[in-house]
PDB file of C-alpha atoms and ligand atoms in Angstrom:
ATOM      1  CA  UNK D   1      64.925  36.204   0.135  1.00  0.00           C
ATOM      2  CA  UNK D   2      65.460  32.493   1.441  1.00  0.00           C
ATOM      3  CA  UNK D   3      65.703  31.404   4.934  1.00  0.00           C
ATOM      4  CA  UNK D   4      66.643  27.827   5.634  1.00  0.00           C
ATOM      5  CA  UNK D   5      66.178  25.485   8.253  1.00  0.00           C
ATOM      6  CA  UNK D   6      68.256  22.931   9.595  1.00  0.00           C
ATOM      7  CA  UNK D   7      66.005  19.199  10.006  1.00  0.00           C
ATOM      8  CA  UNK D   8      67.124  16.957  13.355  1.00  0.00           C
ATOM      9  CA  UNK D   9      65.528  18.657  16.493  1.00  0.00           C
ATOM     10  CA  UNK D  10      64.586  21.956  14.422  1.00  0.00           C
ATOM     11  CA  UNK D  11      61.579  20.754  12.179  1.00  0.00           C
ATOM     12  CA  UNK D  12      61.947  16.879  12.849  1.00  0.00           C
ATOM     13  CA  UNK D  13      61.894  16.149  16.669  1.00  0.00           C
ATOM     14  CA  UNK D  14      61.149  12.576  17.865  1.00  0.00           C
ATOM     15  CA  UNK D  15      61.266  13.899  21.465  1.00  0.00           C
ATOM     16  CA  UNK D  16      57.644  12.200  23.050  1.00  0.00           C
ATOM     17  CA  UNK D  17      56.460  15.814  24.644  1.00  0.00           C
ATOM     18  CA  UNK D  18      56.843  17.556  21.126  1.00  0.00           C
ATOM     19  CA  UNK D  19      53.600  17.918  19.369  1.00  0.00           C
ATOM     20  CA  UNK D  20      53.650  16.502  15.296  1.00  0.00           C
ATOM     21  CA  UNK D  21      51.746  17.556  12.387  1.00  0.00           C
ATOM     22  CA  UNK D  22      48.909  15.122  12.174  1.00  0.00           C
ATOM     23  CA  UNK D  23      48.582  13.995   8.234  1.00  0.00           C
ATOM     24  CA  UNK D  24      46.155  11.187   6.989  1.00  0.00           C
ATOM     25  CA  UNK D  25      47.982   9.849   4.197  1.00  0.00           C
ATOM     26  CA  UNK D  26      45.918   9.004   0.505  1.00  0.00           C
ATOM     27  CA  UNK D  27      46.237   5.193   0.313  1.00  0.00           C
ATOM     28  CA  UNK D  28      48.080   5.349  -2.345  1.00  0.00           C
ATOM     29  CA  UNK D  29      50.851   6.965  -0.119  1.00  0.00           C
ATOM     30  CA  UNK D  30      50.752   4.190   2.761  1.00  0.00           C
ATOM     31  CA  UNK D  31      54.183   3.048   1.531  1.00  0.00           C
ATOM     32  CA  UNK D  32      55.889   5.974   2.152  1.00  0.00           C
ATOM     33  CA  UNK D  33      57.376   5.899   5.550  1.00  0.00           C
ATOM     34  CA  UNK D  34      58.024   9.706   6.885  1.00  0.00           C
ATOM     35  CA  UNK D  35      58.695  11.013   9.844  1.00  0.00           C
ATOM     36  CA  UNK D  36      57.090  13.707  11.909  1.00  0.00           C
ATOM     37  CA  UNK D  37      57.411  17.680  11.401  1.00  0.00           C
ATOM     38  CA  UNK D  38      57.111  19.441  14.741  1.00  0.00           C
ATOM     39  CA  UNK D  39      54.182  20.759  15.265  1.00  0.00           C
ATOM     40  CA  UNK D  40      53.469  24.436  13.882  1.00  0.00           C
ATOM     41  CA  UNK D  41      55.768  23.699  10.787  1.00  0.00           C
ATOM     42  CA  UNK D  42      53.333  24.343   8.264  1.00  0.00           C
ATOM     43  CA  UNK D  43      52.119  27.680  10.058  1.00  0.00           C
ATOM     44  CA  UNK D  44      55.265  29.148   9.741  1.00  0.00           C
ATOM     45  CA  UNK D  45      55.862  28.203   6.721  1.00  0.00           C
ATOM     46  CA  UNK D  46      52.847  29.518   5.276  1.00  0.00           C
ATOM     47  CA  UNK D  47      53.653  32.875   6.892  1.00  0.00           C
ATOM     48  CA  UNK D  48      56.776  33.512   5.905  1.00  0.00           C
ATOM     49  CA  UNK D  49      55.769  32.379   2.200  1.00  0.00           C
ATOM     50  CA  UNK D  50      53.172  34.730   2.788  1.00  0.00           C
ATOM     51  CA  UNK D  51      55.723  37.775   3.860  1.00  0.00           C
ATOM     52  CA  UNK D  52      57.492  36.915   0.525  1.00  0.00           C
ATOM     53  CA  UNK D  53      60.341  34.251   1.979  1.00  0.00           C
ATOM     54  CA  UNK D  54      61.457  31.329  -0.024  1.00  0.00           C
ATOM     55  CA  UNK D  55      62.234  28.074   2.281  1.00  0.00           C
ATOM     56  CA  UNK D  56      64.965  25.798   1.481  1.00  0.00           C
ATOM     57  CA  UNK D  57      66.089  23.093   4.402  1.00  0.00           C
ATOM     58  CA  UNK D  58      70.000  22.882   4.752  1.00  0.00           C
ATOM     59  CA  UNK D  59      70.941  19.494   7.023  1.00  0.00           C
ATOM     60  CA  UNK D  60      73.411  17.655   7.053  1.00  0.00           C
ATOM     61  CA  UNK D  61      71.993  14.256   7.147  1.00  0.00           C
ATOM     62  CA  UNK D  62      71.972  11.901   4.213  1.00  0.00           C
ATOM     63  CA  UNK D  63      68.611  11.719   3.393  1.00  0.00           C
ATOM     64  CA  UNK D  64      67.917  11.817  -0.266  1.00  0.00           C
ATOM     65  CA  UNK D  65      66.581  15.160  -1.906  1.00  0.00           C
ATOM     66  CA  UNK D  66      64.004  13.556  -2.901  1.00  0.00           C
ATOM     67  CA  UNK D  67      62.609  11.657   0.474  1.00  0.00           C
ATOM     68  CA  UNK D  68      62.731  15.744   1.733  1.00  0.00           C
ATOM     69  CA  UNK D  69      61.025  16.838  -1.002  1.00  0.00           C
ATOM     70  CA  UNK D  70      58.124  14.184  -0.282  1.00  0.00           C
ATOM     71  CA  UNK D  71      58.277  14.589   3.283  1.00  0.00           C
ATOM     72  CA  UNK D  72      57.424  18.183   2.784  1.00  0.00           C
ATOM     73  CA  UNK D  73      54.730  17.461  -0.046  1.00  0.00           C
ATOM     74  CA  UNK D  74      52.495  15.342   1.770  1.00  0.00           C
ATOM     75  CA  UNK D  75      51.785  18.413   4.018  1.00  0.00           C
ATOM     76  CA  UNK D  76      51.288  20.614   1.673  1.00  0.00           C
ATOM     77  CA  UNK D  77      54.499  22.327   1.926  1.00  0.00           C
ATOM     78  CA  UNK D  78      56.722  23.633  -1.290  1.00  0.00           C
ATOM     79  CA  UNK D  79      60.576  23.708  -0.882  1.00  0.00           C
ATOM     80  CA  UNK D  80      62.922  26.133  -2.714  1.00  0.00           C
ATOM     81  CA  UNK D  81      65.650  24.357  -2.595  1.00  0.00           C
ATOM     82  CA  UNK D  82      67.748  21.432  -0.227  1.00  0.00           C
ATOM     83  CA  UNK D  83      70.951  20.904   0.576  1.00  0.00           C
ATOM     84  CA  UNK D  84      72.020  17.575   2.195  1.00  0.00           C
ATOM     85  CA  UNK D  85      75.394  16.524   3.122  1.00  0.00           C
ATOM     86  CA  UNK D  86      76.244  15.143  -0.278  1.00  0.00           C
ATOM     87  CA  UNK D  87      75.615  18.859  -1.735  1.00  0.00           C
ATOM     88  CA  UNK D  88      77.137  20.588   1.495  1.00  0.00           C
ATOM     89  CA  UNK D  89      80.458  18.371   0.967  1.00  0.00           C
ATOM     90  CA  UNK D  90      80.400  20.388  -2.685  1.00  0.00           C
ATOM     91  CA  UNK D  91      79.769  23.297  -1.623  1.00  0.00           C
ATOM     92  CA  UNK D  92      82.929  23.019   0.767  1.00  0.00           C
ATOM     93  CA  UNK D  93      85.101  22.074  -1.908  1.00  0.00           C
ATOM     94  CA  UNK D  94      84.007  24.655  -4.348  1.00  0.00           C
ATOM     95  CA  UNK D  95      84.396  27.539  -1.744  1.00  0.00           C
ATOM     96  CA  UNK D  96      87.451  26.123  -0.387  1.00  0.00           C
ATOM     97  CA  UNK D  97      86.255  27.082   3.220  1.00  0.00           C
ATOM     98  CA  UNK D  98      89.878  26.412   5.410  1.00  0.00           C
ATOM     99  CA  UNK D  99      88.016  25.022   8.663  1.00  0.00           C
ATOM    100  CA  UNK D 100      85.223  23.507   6.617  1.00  0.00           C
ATOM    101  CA  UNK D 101      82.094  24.036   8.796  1.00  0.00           C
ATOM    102  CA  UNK D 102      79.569  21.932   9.333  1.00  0.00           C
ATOM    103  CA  UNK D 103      77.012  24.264   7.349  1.00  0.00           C
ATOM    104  CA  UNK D 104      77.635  27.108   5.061  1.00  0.00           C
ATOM    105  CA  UNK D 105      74.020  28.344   4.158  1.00  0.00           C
ATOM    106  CA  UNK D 106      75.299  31.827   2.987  1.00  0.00           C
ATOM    107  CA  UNK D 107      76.185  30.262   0.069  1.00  0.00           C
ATOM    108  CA  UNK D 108      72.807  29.528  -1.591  1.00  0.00           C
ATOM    109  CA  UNK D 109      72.063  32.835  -0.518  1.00  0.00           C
ATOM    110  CA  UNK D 110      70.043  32.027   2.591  1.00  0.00           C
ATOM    111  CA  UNK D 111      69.658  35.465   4.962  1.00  0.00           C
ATOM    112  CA  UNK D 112      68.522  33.354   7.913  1.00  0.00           C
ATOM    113  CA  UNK D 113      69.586  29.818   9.050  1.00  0.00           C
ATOM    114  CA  UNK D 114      67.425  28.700  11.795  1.00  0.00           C
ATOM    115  CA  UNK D 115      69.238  25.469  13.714  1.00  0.00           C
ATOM    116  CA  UNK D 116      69.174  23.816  17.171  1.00  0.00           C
ATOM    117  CA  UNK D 117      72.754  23.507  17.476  1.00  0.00           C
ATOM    118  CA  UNK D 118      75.275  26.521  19.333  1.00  0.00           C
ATOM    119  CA  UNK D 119      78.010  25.480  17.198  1.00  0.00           C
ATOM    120  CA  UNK D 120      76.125  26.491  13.801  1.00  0.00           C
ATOM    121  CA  UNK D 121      75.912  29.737  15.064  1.00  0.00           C
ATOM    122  CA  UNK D 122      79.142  29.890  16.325  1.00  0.00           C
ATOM    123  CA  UNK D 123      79.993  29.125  12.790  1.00  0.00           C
ATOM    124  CA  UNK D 124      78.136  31.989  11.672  1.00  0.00           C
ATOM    125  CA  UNK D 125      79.509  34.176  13.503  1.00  0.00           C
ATOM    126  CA  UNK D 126      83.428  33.083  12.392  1.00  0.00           C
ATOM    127  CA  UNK D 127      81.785  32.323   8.581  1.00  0.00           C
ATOM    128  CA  UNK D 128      79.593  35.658   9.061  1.00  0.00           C
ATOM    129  CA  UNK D 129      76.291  34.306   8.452  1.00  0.00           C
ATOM    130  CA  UNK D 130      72.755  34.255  10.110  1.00  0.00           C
ATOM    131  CA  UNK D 131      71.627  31.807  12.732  1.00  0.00           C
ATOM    132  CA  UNK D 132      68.815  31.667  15.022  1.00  0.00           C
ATOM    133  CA  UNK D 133      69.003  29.137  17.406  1.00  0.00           C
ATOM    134  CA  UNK D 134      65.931  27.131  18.075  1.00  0.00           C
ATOM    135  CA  UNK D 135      65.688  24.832  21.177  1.00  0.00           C
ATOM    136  CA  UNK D 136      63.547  21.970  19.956  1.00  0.00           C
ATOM    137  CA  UNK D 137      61.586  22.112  23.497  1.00  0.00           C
ATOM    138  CA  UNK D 138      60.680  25.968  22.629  1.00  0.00           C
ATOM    139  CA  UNK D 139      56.831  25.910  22.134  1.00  0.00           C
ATOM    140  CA  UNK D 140      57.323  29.360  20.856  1.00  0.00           C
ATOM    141  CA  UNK D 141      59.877  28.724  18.431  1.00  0.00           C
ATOM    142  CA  UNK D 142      57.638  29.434  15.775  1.00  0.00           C
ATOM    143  CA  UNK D 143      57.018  33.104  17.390  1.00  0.00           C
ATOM    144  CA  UNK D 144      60.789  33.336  17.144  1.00  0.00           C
ATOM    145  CA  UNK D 145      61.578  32.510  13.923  1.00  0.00           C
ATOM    146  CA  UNK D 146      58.542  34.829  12.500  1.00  0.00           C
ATOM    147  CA  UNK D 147      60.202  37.441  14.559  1.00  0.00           C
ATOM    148  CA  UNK D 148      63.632  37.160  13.799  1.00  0.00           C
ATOM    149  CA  UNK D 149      62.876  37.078   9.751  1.00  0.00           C
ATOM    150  CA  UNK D 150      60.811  40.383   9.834  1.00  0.00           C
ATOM    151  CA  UNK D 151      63.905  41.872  11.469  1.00  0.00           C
ATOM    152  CA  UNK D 152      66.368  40.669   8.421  1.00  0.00           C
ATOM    153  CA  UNK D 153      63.838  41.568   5.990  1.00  0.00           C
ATOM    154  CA  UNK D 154      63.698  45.358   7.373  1.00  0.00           C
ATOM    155  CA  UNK D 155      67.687  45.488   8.041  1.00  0.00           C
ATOM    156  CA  UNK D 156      67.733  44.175   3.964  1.00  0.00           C
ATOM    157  CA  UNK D 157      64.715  46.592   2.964  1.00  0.00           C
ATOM    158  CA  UNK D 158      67.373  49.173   4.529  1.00  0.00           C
ATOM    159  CA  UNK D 159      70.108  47.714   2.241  1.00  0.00           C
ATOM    160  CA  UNK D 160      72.545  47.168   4.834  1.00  0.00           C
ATOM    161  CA  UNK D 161      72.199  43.377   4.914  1.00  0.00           C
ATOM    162  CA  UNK D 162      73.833  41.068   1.642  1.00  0.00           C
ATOM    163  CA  UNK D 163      74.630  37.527   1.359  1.00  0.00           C
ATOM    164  CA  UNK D 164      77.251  36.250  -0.976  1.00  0.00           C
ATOM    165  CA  UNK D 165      75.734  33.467  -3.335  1.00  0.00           C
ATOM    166  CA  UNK D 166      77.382  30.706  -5.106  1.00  0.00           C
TER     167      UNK D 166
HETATM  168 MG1   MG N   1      69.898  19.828  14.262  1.00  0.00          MG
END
Protein backbone atom coordinates (compact mmCIF):
# COMPACT_ATOMS: atom_id res chain seq x y z
CA UNK A 1 0.00 0.00 0.00
CA UNK A 2 1.52 3.60 -0.71
CA UNK A 3 0.68 6.72 1.02
CA UNK A 4 2.08 9.95 -0.32
CA UNK A 5 2.86 13.16 0.94
CA UNK A 6 2.61 16.42 -0.45
CA UNK A 7 6.32 18.65 0.19
CA UNK A 8 5.71 22.73 0.85
CA UNK A 9 4.43 23.15 4.52
CA UNK A 10 3.74 19.22 4.90
CA UNK A 11 7.37 17.72 5.17
CA UNK A 12 9.36 20.96 4.11
CA UNK A 13 8.36 23.97 6.37
CA UNK A 14 10.67 27.03 6.53
CA UNK A 15 8.32 28.50 9.18
CA UNK A 16 11.17 29.68 12.18
CA UNK A 17 9.00 27.87 15.18
CA UNK A 18 9.01 24.46 13.21
CA UNK A 19 11.60 22.12 14.45
CA UNK A 20 14.09 20.44 11.35
CA UNK A 21 15.81 17.25 11.14
CA UNK A 22 19.32 17.99 12.20
CA UNK A 23 21.81 16.10 9.54
CA UNK A 24 25.70 16.54 9.54
CA UNK A 25 26.46 16.17 6.04
CA UNK A 26 29.82 13.74 4.84
CA UNK A 27 32.13 16.36 3.28
CA UNK A 28 31.87 15.04 0.34
CA UNK A 29 28.13 16.17 0.35
CA UNK A 30 28.84 19.97 1.39
CA UNK A 31 27.81 20.94 -2.15
CA UNK A 32 24.56 19.80 -2.01
CA UNK A 33 22.29 22.51 -0.89
CA UNK A 34 18.90 20.92 0.73
CA UNK A 35 16.45 22.15 2.58
CA UNK A 36 14.96 21.16 5.88
CA UNK A 37 12.39 18.15 6.60
CA UNK A 38 10.14 19.03 9.51
CA UNK A 39 11.01 17.61 12.31
CA UNK A 40 9.67 13.93 13.08
CA UNK A 41 9.85 13.08 9.26
CA UNK A 42 12.03 10.27 9.54
CA UNK A 43 9.98 8.77 12.60
CA UNK A 44 7.09 8.44 10.67
CA UNK A 45 8.50 7.29 8.01
CA UNK A 46 10.20 4.56 9.60
CA UNK A 47 6.88 3.51 11.14
CA UNK A 48 4.81 3.32 8.53
CA UNK A 49 7.66 1.39 6.49
CA UNK A 50 7.62 -0.61 9.43
CA UNK A 51 3.57 -1.30 9.31
CA UNK A 52 4.27 -2.38 5.66
CA UNK A 53 3.54 1.25 3.76
CA UNK A 54 5.47 2.30 0.76
CA UNK A 55 6.15 6.30 0.67
CA UNK A 56 6.13 8.15 -2.47
CA UNK A 57 5.98 12.28 -2.23
CA UNK A 58 3.40 13.78 -4.80
CA UNK A 59 4.07 17.91 -5.07
CA UNK A 60 3.61 19.92 -7.36
CA UNK A 61 6.69 21.94 -7.39
CA UNK A 62 9.38 21.65 -10.01
CA UNK A 63 12.03 20.27 -8.25
CA UNK A 64 13.86 17.60 -10.09
CA UNK A 65 13.24 13.81 -9.15
CA UNK A 66 16.35 13.54 -8.51
CA UNK A 67 17.16 16.67 -5.97
CA UNK A 68 13.96 14.68 -3.94
CA UNK A 69 15.45 11.64 -4.17
CA UNK A 70 18.78 13.12 -2.53
CA UNK A 71 17.01 15.23 -0.21
CA UNK A 72 15.46 12.15 1.20
CA UNK A 73 18.81 10.02 1.03
CA UNK A 74 20.93 12.04 3.08
CA UNK A 75 18.53 11.17 6.00
CA UNK A 76 18.37 7.96 5.54
CA UNK A 77 15.06 7.85 4.01
CA UNK A 78 14.03 5.47 0.80
CA UNK A 79 11.29 6.79 -1.59
CA UNK A 80 8.91 4.58 -3.64
CA UNK A 81 8.21 6.68 -6.03
CA UNK A 82 7.78 10.88 -6.89
CA UNK A 83 5.70 12.69 -8.78
CA UNK A 84 6.50 16.39 -9.54
CA UNK A 85 4.59 18.70 -11.63
CA UNK A 86 6.26 17.67 -14.84
CA UNK A 87 4.86 13.95 -14.16
CA UNK A 88 1.47 15.30 -12.60
CA UNK A 89 0.92 17.45 -15.95
CA UNK A 90 1.11 13.63 -17.62
CA UNK A 91 -0.77 12.12 -15.57
CA UNK A 92 -3.61 14.79 -16.33
CA UNK A 93 -3.37 14.32 -19.86
CA UNK A 94 -3.35 10.60 -19.85
CA UNK A 95 -6.48 10.41 -17.53
CA UNK A 96 -8.12 13.17 -19.23
CA UNK A 97 -9.37 14.53 -15.78
CA UNK A 98 -12.18 17.47 -17.11
CA UNK A 99 -11.35 20.04 -14.16
CA UNK A 100 -7.73 18.95 -14.01
CA UNK A 101 -6.88 19.11 -10.26
CA UNK A 102 -4.08 20.21 -8.82
CA UNK A 103 -3.12 16.54 -7.58
CA UNK A 104 -4.45 13.23 -8.58
CA UNK A 105 -2.51 10.74 -6.25
CA UNK A 106 -5.13 7.91 -6.79
CA UNK A 107 -3.55 7.34 -9.78
CA UNK A 108 -0.21 5.79 -8.72
CA UNK A 109 -2.27 3.98 -6.46
CA UNK A 110 -1.65 6.00 -3.31
CA UNK A 111 -4.54 5.05 -0.43
CA UNK A 112 -3.60 8.13 1.59
CA UNK A 113 -2.48 11.65 0.46
CA UNK A 114 -1.42 13.61 3.37
CA UNK A 115 -1.29 17.64 2.32
CA UNK A 116 -1.55 21.04 4.06
CA UNK A 117 -3.83 22.49 1.66
CA UNK A 118 -8.15 22.33 2.06
CA UNK A 119 -8.44 22.44 -1.55
CA UNK A 120 -6.51 18.97 -2.10
CA UNK A 121 -8.95 17.47 -0.11
CA UNK A 122 -11.67 19.12 -1.50
CA UNK A 123 -10.34 17.58 -4.61
CA UNK A 124 -10.52 14.32 -3.12
CA UNK A 125 -13.55 14.39 -2.21
CA UNK A 126 -14.99 15.55 -6.00
CA UNK A 127 -11.91 13.10 -7.55
CA UNK A 128 -12.81 10.46 -4.65
CA UNK A 129 -9.53 10.05 -3.17
CA UNK A 130 -7.83 10.16 0.34
CA UNK A 131 -6.55 13.26 2.03
CA UNK A 132 -5.51 14.06 5.42
CA UNK A 133 -4.95 17.44 6.02
CA UNK A 134 -1.91 18.39 7.95
CA UNK A 135 -1.49 21.96 9.39
CA UNK A 136 2.23 22.54 9.18
CA UNK A 137 2.03 24.20 12.87
CA UNK A 138 0.49 20.68 14.17
CA UNK A 139 3.26 19.29 16.52
CA UNK A 140 1.22 16.19 16.45
CA UNK A 141 0.91 15.77 12.91
CA UNK A 142 2.97 12.89 12.98
CA UNK A 143 0.38 11.21 15.62
CA UNK A 144 -2.15 11.97 12.91
CA UNK A 145 -0.87 10.66 10.03
CA UNK A 146 0.20 7.24 11.96
CA UNK A 147 -3.38 7.25 12.96
CA UNK A 148 -5.15 7.93 9.99
CA UNK A 149 -3.01 5.11 7.89
CA UNK A 150 -3.81 2.27 10.43
CA UNK A 151 -7.44 3.19 9.80
CA UNK A 152 -7.08 2.74 5.74
CA UNK A 153 -5.04 -0.21 6.23
CA UNK A 154 -7.93 -1.99 8.42
CA UNK A 155 -10.90 -0.49 6.11
CA UNK A 156 -8.48 -2.24 3.04
CA UNK A 157 -7.65 -5.45 5.27
CA UNK A 158 -11.67 -5.46 5.24
CA UNK A 159 -11.63 -5.15 1.40
CA UNK A 160 -13.90 -2.37 1.20
CA UNK A 161 -11.27 0.23 0.28
CA UNK A 162 -9.57 0.16 -3.69
CA UNK A 163 -7.71 2.67 -5.55
CA UNK A 164 -7.69 2.79 -9.29
CA UNK A 165 -3.97 2.74 -10.63
CA UNK A 166 -2.58 3.98 -13.80
MG1 LIG B 1 1.68 22.12 0.42
Amino acid sequence: MLITFDLDDTLICWQPAIPKEHITLPWYLWWFKYEPLRKGTIHTFTTLRAEGWKIGIYTTSNRSEHYIERLFKIHGLKLDLIVNQYHHEKIIKKHRIPDKPSKFPCSVGSYLHVDDSLGVQMEGEKHLFRVLVIDPLDQYWSEKILEEARKVAEIVRKNSYEVVAA
